[in-house]
Coordinates of N, CA, C and O in Angstrom, one line a residue:
X144 N 19.0 3.9 -21.2 CA 18.5 5.4 -21.4 C 19.7 5.9 -22.4 O 19.1 6.7 -23.4
X145 N 21.2 4.9 -22.9 CA 20.9 5.5 -24.6 C 20.8 4.5 -25.5 O 19.5 3.8 -25.5
X146 N 21.1 4.8 -27.0 CA 20.2 3.4 -27.9 C 21.3 2.8 -28.4 O 20.5 1.4 -28.1
X147 N 22.5 2.4 -27.8 CA 23.5 1.6 -27.9 C 23.5 1.1 -26.2 O 24.4 1.4 -25.9
X148 N 23.3 -0.2 -26.3 CA 23.9 -1.0 -25.6 C 25.7 -1.0 -25.6 O 26.2 -1.6 -25.9
X149 N 26.2 -0.8 -24.1 CA 27.5 -0.9 -24.1 C 28.3 -2.3 -24.6 O 29.3 -2.0 -25.4
X150 N 27.7 -3.2 -24.5 CA 28.1 -4.6 -24.9 C 28.3 -4.7 -25.9 O 28.7 -5.6 -26.3
X151 N 27.2 -4.2 -27.2 CA 27.2 -4.2 -28.2 C 27.8 -3.1 -29.2 O 27.1 -3.0 -30.2
X152 N 28.3 -2.4 -28.2 CA 28.7 -0.8 -29.0 C 29.7 -0.8 -29.7 O 30.7 -1.8 -30.4
X153 N 29.5 -0.7 -31.8 CA 30.2 -0.2 -32.1 C 30.5 0.7 -33.2 O 29.9 1.6 -32.9
X154 N 31.5 0.8 -33.3 CA 31.9 2.2 -34.5 C 31.1 3.0 -35.4 O 30.6 4.1 -34.7
X155 N 30.7 1.8 -35.8 CA 29.7 2.6 -36.7 C 28.0 2.9 -36.1 O 26.9 3.6 -36.8
X156 N 27.9 2.4 -34.9 CA 27.0 2.8 -34.2 C 27.0 4.1 -33.1 O 26.2 5.1 -33.0
X157 N 28.4 4.7 -33.6 CA 28.5 6.2 -33.5 C 28.5 7.5 -34.0 O 28.9 8.3 -33.2
X158 N 27.5 7.5 -35.5 CA 27.9 7.9 -36.1 C 26.8 9.5 -35.9 O 25.3 8.7 -35.1
X159 N 27.4 10.8 -35.4 CA 26.6 11.6 -34.5 C 26.3 11.3 -33.5 O 24.8 11.5 -32.9
X160 N 27.2 10.1 -32.3 CA 26.6 10.5 -31.2 C 26.0 11.5 -30.4 O 25.6 11.4 -29.6
X161 N 27.2 12.5 -30.3 CA 26.6 13.7 -29.5 C 25.0 14.3 -29.9 O 24.8 14.1 -29.1
X162 N 25.2 14.4 -30.9 CA 23.6 15.1 -31.4 C 23.0 14.0 -31.2 O 21.2 14.5 -30.7
X163 N 22.4 12.7 -31.3 CA 21.3 11.7 -31.0 C 21.4 11.6 -29.4 O 20.5 11.1 -28.7
X164 N 22.0 12.1 -28.4 CA 22.4 12.7 -26.7 C 21.7 13.7 -26.6 O 21.1 13.2 -25.8
X165 N 22.0 14.3 -27.7 CA 21.2 15.2 -27.9 C 18.8 15.5 -27.4 O 18.2 15.9 -27.2
X166 N 19.5 15.1 -28.7 CA 17.7 14.4 -29.0 C 17.0 13.2 -27.8 O 15.8 13.3 -27.1
X167 N 18.2 12.3 -27.4 CA 17.7 11.4 -25.7 C 17.0 12.3 -25.0 O 16.6 12.4 -24.4
X168 N 18.0 13.5 -24.6 CA 18.2 14.4 -23.5 C 16.8 15.0 -23.5 O 15.6 15.5 -22.8
X169 N 15.8 16.1 -24.7 CA 15.2 16.6 -25.3 C 13.7 15.7 -25.1 O 12.9 16.3 -24.6
X170 N 13.3 14.5 -26.0 CA 13.3 13.8 -25.5 C 12.3 13.3 -24.3 O 11.2 12.9 -24.0
X171 N 13.9 12.7 -23.5 CA 12.8 12.2 -21.8 C 12.4 13.5 -21.2 O 11.5 13.3 -20.6
X172 N 13.5 14.7 -21.4 CA 12.6 16.1 -20.3 C 11.0 16.6 -21.0 O 10.3 17.2 -20.4
X173 N 11.1 16.3 -22.6 CA 9.4 16.6 -23.0 C 8.3 15.6 -22.7 O 7.0 16.4 -23.4
X174 N 8.8 14.4 -22.4 CA 7.5 13.7 -22.1 C 6.7 14.2 -21.1 O 6.7 14.6 -20.2
X175 N 5.2 14.2 -21.7 CA 3.8 14.5 -21.1 C 3.0 13.4 -20.9 O 2.6 13.1 -22.0
X176 N 2.3 13.5 -19.7 CA 0.8 12.3 -19.8 C -0.2 13.2 -20.5 O -0.8 12.1 -20.6
X177 N -0.1 14.0 -20.4 CA -1.2 14.9 -20.8 C -0.8 15.3 -22.3 O -1.8 16.2 -22.9
X178 N 0.1 14.9 -23.3 CA 0.4 15.8 -24.0 C 1.1 14.4 -24.9 O 2.3 14.5 -24.4
X179 N 1.1 14.3 -27.0 CA 1.8 13.3 -27.2 C 2.0 14.2 -28.6 O 2.2 13.9 -29.6
X180 N 2.4 15.6 -28.6 CA 2.6 16.7 -29.5 C 4.0 16.5 -29.8 O 4.9 16.2 -28.8
X181 N 4.6 16.2 -31.2 CA 6.0 16.0 -31.4 C 6.5 16.8 -31.2 O 6.1 18.3 -31.0
X182 N 7.9 17.1 -30.6 CA 9.0 18.0 -30.1 C 10.3 18.4 -30.6 O 10.4 17.0 -32.1
X183 N 10.4 19.4 -31.7 CA 11.2 19.8 -32.6 C 12.7 20.1 -31.8 O 12.9 20.8 -30.9
X184 N 13.7 19.7 -32.3 CA 15.2 19.5 -31.6 C 16.2 20.7 -32.3 O 16.6 20.0 -33.5
X185 N 16.9 21.7 -31.8 CA 17.3 22.6 -32.3 C 18.5 23.1 -32.2 O 18.4 22.8 -30.2
X186 N 19.6 21.7 -32.2 CA 21.5 22.0 -31.1 C 21.8 23.1 -31.2 O 22.6 22.5 -32.6
X187 N 22.3 24.5 -31.6 CA 23.0 25.5 -32.0 C 24.5 25.0 -31.4 O 24.8 25.5 -30.7
X188 N 25.4 24.5 -32.7 CA 26.9 24.7 -31.8 C 27.8 25.8 -32.0 O 27.3 27.2 -32.5
X189 N 29.1 25.6 -31.7 CA 29.8 26.7 -32.1 C 29.7 27.3 -34.1 O 30.1 27.7 -34.3
X190 N 30.4 25.7 -34.4 CA 30.2 25.3 -36.2 C 29.5 24.8 -37.0 O 29.1 25.2 -38.2
X191 N 28.0 24.2 -36.3 CA 26.7 23.8 -36.8 C 25.6 23.8 -36.0 O 25.7 23.9 -34.9
X192 N 24.2 23.2 -36.1 CA 23.4 23.2 -36.4 C 22.8 22.2 -36.1 O 22.7 21.3 -37.7
X193 N 22.3 21.4 -35.5 CA 21.7 20.2 -35.7 C 19.7 19.9 -35.0 O 20.1 20.9 -34.3
X194 N 19.1 19.4 -36.7 CA 17.5 19.3 -36.1 C 17.0 18.3 -36.7 O 17.6 17.6 -36.6
X195 N 16.3 17.8 -35.5 CA 15.7 16.6 -35.3 C 14.6 16.1 -35.0 O 13.9 17.5 -34.2
X196 N 13.6 15.8 -34.5 CA 12.4 15.8 -34.7 C 11.9 14.6 -34.0 O 12.6 13.4 -34.0
X197 N 11.4 14.6 -32.3 CA 10.4 13.4 -31.4 C 9.3 13.1 -31.7 O 8.7 14.6 -31.0
X198 N 9.0 12.4 -31.6 CA 7.3 12.6 -31.7 C 6.5 10.7 -31.2 O 6.1 9.8 -32.1
X199 N 6.9 10.8 -30.2 CA 6.8 9.2 -29.0 C 7.5 8.6 -29.2 O 7.8 7.0 -28.9
X200 N 8.6 8.3 -30.7 CA 9.2 7.2 -30.7 C 10.8 7.6 -31.3 O 10.9 8.8 -32.1
X201 N 11.8 7.1 -31.4 CA 13.1 7.2 -32.5 C 12.7 7.4 -33.4 O 12.7 5.9 -34.1
X202 N 13.2 8.5 -34.1 CA 12.7 8.2 -35.9 C 14.1 7.5 -36.2 O 14.7 8.2 -36.3
X203 N 14.8 7.2 -37.2 CA 15.6 6.0 -38.1 C 16.0 6.3 -39.4 O 14.9 6.1 -39.9
X204 N 16.8 6.3 -39.4 CA 17.5 6.6 -41.0 C 18.5 5.6 -41.0 O 18.8 5.4 -40.3
X205 N 18.1 4.5 -42.2 CA 19.4 3.6 -42.8 C 20.5 4.0 -43.5 O 21.4 3.4 -44.0
X206 N 20.2 4.7 -44.4 CA 21.3 5.6 -45.5 C 20.8 7.1 -45.6 O 20.1 7.3 -45.2
X207 N 22.3 8.1 -45.5 CA 22.3 9.5 -45.1 C 23.5 9.7 -45.8 O 24.7 9.3 -46.3
X208 N 23.3 10.9 -46.6 CA 24.7 11.2 -46.9 C 25.3 12.9 -45.7 O 24.9 13.3 -45.6
X209 N 26.4 12.9 -46.0 CA 27.5 13.7 -44.5 C 28.4 13.8 -45.4 O 29.6 13.3 -45.3
X210 N 28.9 15.2 -45.2 CA 29.6 15.4 -46.4 C 30.5 15.6 -47.4 O 31.2 14.2 -47.7
X211 N 29.5 14.8 -48.5 CA 29.4 14.0 -49.2 C 29.8 12.7 -50.0 O 30.0 11.9 -50.7
X212 N 30.0 11.8 -48.2 CA 29.8 10.6 -48.7 C 28.5 9.4 -48.3 O 27.6 10.8 -46.4
X213 N 28.2 8.4 -48.3 CA 26.6 7.5 -48.5 C 27.0 7.2 -47.3 O 28.2 6.6 -47.1
X214 N 26.8 7.2 -46.6 CA 27.0 5.9 -45.0 C 25.8 5.0 -45.3 O 24.5 5.7 -45.0
X215 N 25.8 4.0 -44.8 CA 24.7 3.1 -44.9 C 24.8 2.2 -43.6 O 25.8 1.3 -43.2
X216 N 24.1 3.0 -42.2 CA 24.8 2.5 -40.7 C 23.3 3.2 -40.4 O 22.9 4.3 -40.5
X217 N 22.7 2.3 -39.2 CA 21.4 2.6 -38.6 C 21.4 3.8 -37.6 O 22.7 3.6 -37.0
X218 N 20.8 5.1 -37.8 CA 21.0 5.8 -36.8 C 20.3 7.0 -37.1 O 19.0 7.3 -37.7
X219 N 19.5 7.5 -35.4 CA 18.3 8.7 -35.9 C 18.9 9.1 -37.3 O 19.6 10.0 -37.2
X220 N 17.6 10.3 -36.7 CA 17.3 11.4 -38.6 C 17.4 12.1 -37.5 O 16.8 12.7 -36.9
X221 N 18.7 12.4 -38.0 CA 19.4 14.1 -37.9 C 20.0 15.1 -38.8 O 20.6 14.3 -39.7
X222 N 19.7 15.9 -38.6 CA 20.1 16.8 -40.1 C 21.1 18.2 -39.7 O 20.7 19.2 -38.8
X223 N 21.9 18.2 -40.2 CA 23.3 18.8 -39.9 C 23.1 20.0 -40.7 O 23.6 19.3 -42.3
X224 N 23.5 21.7 -40.5 CA 23.3 22.5 -41.5 C 24.7 22.6 -40.6 O 25.0 23.1 -39.7
X225 N 25.9 23.3 -41.2 CA 27.1 23.8 -41.6 C 26.8 25.5 -41.0 O 27.6 25.6 -42.1
X226 N 26.5 25.8 -40.2 CA 26.3 26.9 -39.8 C 25.5 27.4 -38.3 O 24.4 26.7 -37.7
X227 N 26.4 27.4 -37.4 CA 26.4 27.2 -36.1 C 26.3 28.8 -35.3 O 27.0 30.3 -35.8
X228 N 26.6 28.9 -34.4 CA 26.9 30.6 -33.9 C 28.4 31.2 -33.7 O 27.9 32.3 -33.7
X229 N 29.0 30.5 -34.1 CA 30.2 31.1 -34.4 C 31.1 30.8 -36.2 O 32.1 31.8 -36.0
X230 N 29.6 30.3 -36.5 CA 30.2 30.7 -38.1 C 29.9 32.0 -38.6 O 28.8 32.9 -38.4
X231 N 31.0 32.2 -39.4 CA 31.7 33.6 -39.7 C 30.6 33.9 -41.2 O 29.9 33.3 -41.8
X232 N 29.2 34.7 -41.0 CA 28.5 35.3 -42.3 C 29.4 36.9 -42.8 O 28.9 37.7 -42.6
X233 N 29.2 36.4 -44.0 CA 29.4 37.7 -45.1 C 28.2 37.8 -45.9 O 28.0 37.1 -46.5
X234 N 28.4 39.3 -46.2 CA 27.4 39.5 -47.6 C 28.4 41.0 -48.2 O 29.0 40.8 -47.8
X235 N 28.5 40.4 -49.4 CA 28.5 40.8 -50.6 C 28.3 42.4 -51.1 O 26.8 41.3 -51.9

């Protein structure tokens, strides 16, 4: 069910591995023989929120920027916002 076989696992394949597990989880639990509508994943944690999409196949990107650092490695297309359920919000 995982995206990377254990015997070929490398550190660069672990980028966003937690949120990627969430994508696999909602993709598997939302499968239906009656509909192939895309599903949007919304995973809000304490400090960040991850958003992704599943439409019958896992969507990959091969280059992304995380925290200002450019990364060239295949990974699931997951967008992270630095705002979660425990993030303080102030209005001035």
